[in-house]
XYZ file of C-alpha atoms in Angstrom:
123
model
C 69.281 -37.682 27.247
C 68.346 -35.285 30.252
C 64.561 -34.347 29.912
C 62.728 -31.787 32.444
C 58.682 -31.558 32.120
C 57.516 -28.632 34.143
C 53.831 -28.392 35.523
C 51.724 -26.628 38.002
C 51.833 -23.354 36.184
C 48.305 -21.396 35.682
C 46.647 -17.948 36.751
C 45.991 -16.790 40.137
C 44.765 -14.011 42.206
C 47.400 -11.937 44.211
C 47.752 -13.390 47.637
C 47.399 -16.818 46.371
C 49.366 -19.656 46.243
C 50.973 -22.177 42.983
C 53.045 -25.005 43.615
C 55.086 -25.894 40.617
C 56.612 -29.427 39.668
C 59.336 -30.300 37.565
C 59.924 -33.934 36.970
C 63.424 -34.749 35.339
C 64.548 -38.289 33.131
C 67.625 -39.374 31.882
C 69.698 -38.323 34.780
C 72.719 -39.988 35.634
C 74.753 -38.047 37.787
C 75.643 -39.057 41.188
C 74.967 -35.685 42.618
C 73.759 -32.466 40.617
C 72.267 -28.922 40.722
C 68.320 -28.501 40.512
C 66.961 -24.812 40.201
C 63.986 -22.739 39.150
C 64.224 -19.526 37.284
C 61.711 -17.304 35.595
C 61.212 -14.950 32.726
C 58.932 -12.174 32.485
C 58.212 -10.138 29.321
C 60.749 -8.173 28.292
C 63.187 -8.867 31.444
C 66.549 -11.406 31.096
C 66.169 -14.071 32.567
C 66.460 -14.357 36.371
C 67.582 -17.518 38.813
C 64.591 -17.878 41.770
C 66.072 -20.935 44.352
C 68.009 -24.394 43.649
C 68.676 -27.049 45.360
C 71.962 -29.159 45.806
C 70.278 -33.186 45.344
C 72.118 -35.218 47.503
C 73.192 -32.845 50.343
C 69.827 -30.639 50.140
C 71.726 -27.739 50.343
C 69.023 -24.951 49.325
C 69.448 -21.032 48.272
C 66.749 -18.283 47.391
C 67.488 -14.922 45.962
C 66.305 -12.608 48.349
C 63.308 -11.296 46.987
C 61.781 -14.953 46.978
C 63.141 -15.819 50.913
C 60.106 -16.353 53.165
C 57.555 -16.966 49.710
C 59.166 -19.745 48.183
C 59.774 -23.185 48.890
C 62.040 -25.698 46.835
C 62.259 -29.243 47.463
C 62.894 -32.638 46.083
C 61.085 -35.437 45.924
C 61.841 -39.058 45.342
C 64.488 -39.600 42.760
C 63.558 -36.837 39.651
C 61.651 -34.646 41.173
C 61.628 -30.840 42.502
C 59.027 -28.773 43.703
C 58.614 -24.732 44.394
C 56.217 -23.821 46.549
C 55.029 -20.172 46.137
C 53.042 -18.090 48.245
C 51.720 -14.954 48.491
C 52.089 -14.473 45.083
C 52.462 -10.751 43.830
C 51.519 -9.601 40.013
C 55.440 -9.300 39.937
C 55.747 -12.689 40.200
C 54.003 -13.018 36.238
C 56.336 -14.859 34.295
C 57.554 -17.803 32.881
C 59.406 -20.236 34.808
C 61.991 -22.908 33.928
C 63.325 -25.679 36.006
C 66.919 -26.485 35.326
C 69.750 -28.696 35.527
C 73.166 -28.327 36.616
C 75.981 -31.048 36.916
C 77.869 -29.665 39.029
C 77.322 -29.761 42.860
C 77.518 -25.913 43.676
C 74.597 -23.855 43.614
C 75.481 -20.821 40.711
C 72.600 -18.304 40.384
C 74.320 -17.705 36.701
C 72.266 -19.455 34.003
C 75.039 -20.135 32.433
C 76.038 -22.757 34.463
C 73.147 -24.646 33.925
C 72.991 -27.416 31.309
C 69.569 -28.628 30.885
C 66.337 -26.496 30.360
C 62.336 -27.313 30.839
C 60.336 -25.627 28.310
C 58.641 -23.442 30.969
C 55.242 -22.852 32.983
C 53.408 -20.159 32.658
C 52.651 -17.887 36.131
C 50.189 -15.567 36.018
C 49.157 -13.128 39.349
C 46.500 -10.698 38.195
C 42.703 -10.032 39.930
């Protein structure tokens, strides 16, 4: 059974910088889909970068290009790195899984779900 534990969330000051974990077990698959996305109150939810595992393939909606980072680390692990962090940026935000090997910015391609971190950009 695919588990993802998401951490790194909190509150910070506009300008500032979070750097957000997600730490995955139970995954099997030769070569798979990790991504971030985020929900804010009242919005649907929206895909913010993935990454392709084996061939680190990355994308970013464009909003997030230039502020966010995504990586992957050891065997279960992917990080986002995001700076300059705008009150826009408030939301939830869920790592994901996908088995397939294409990056889709369409949740609904996604088959595993974190329970979220909470962002919060306010002075």
């Amino acid at each position: 059974q695919v588990q993802l534990i998401e951490s790194g969330g909190g509150l910070v000051q506009p300008g500032g910088s979070l750097r957000l974990s997600c730490t995955a077990s139970g995954l099997t698959f030769h070569n798979f889909v990790m991504g971030w996305f985020r929900q804010a109150p009242g919005t649907e939810r929206e895909f913010v970068a993935a990454i392709n595992w084996k061939g680190g393939f990355r994308y970013y909606t464009d909003s997030m290009k230039g502020r966010f980072a995504i990586s992957r680390d050891g065997q279960n692990t992917v990080n986002l790195q995001m700076n300059s962090l705008e009150p826009e940026d408030t939301a939830i935000y869920y790592c994901a899984v996908d088995r397939g090997t294409i990056i889709y910015t369409d949740l609904t391609y996604y088959d595993y779900w974190g329970q979220g971190t909470q962002v919060t950009v306010s002075s």
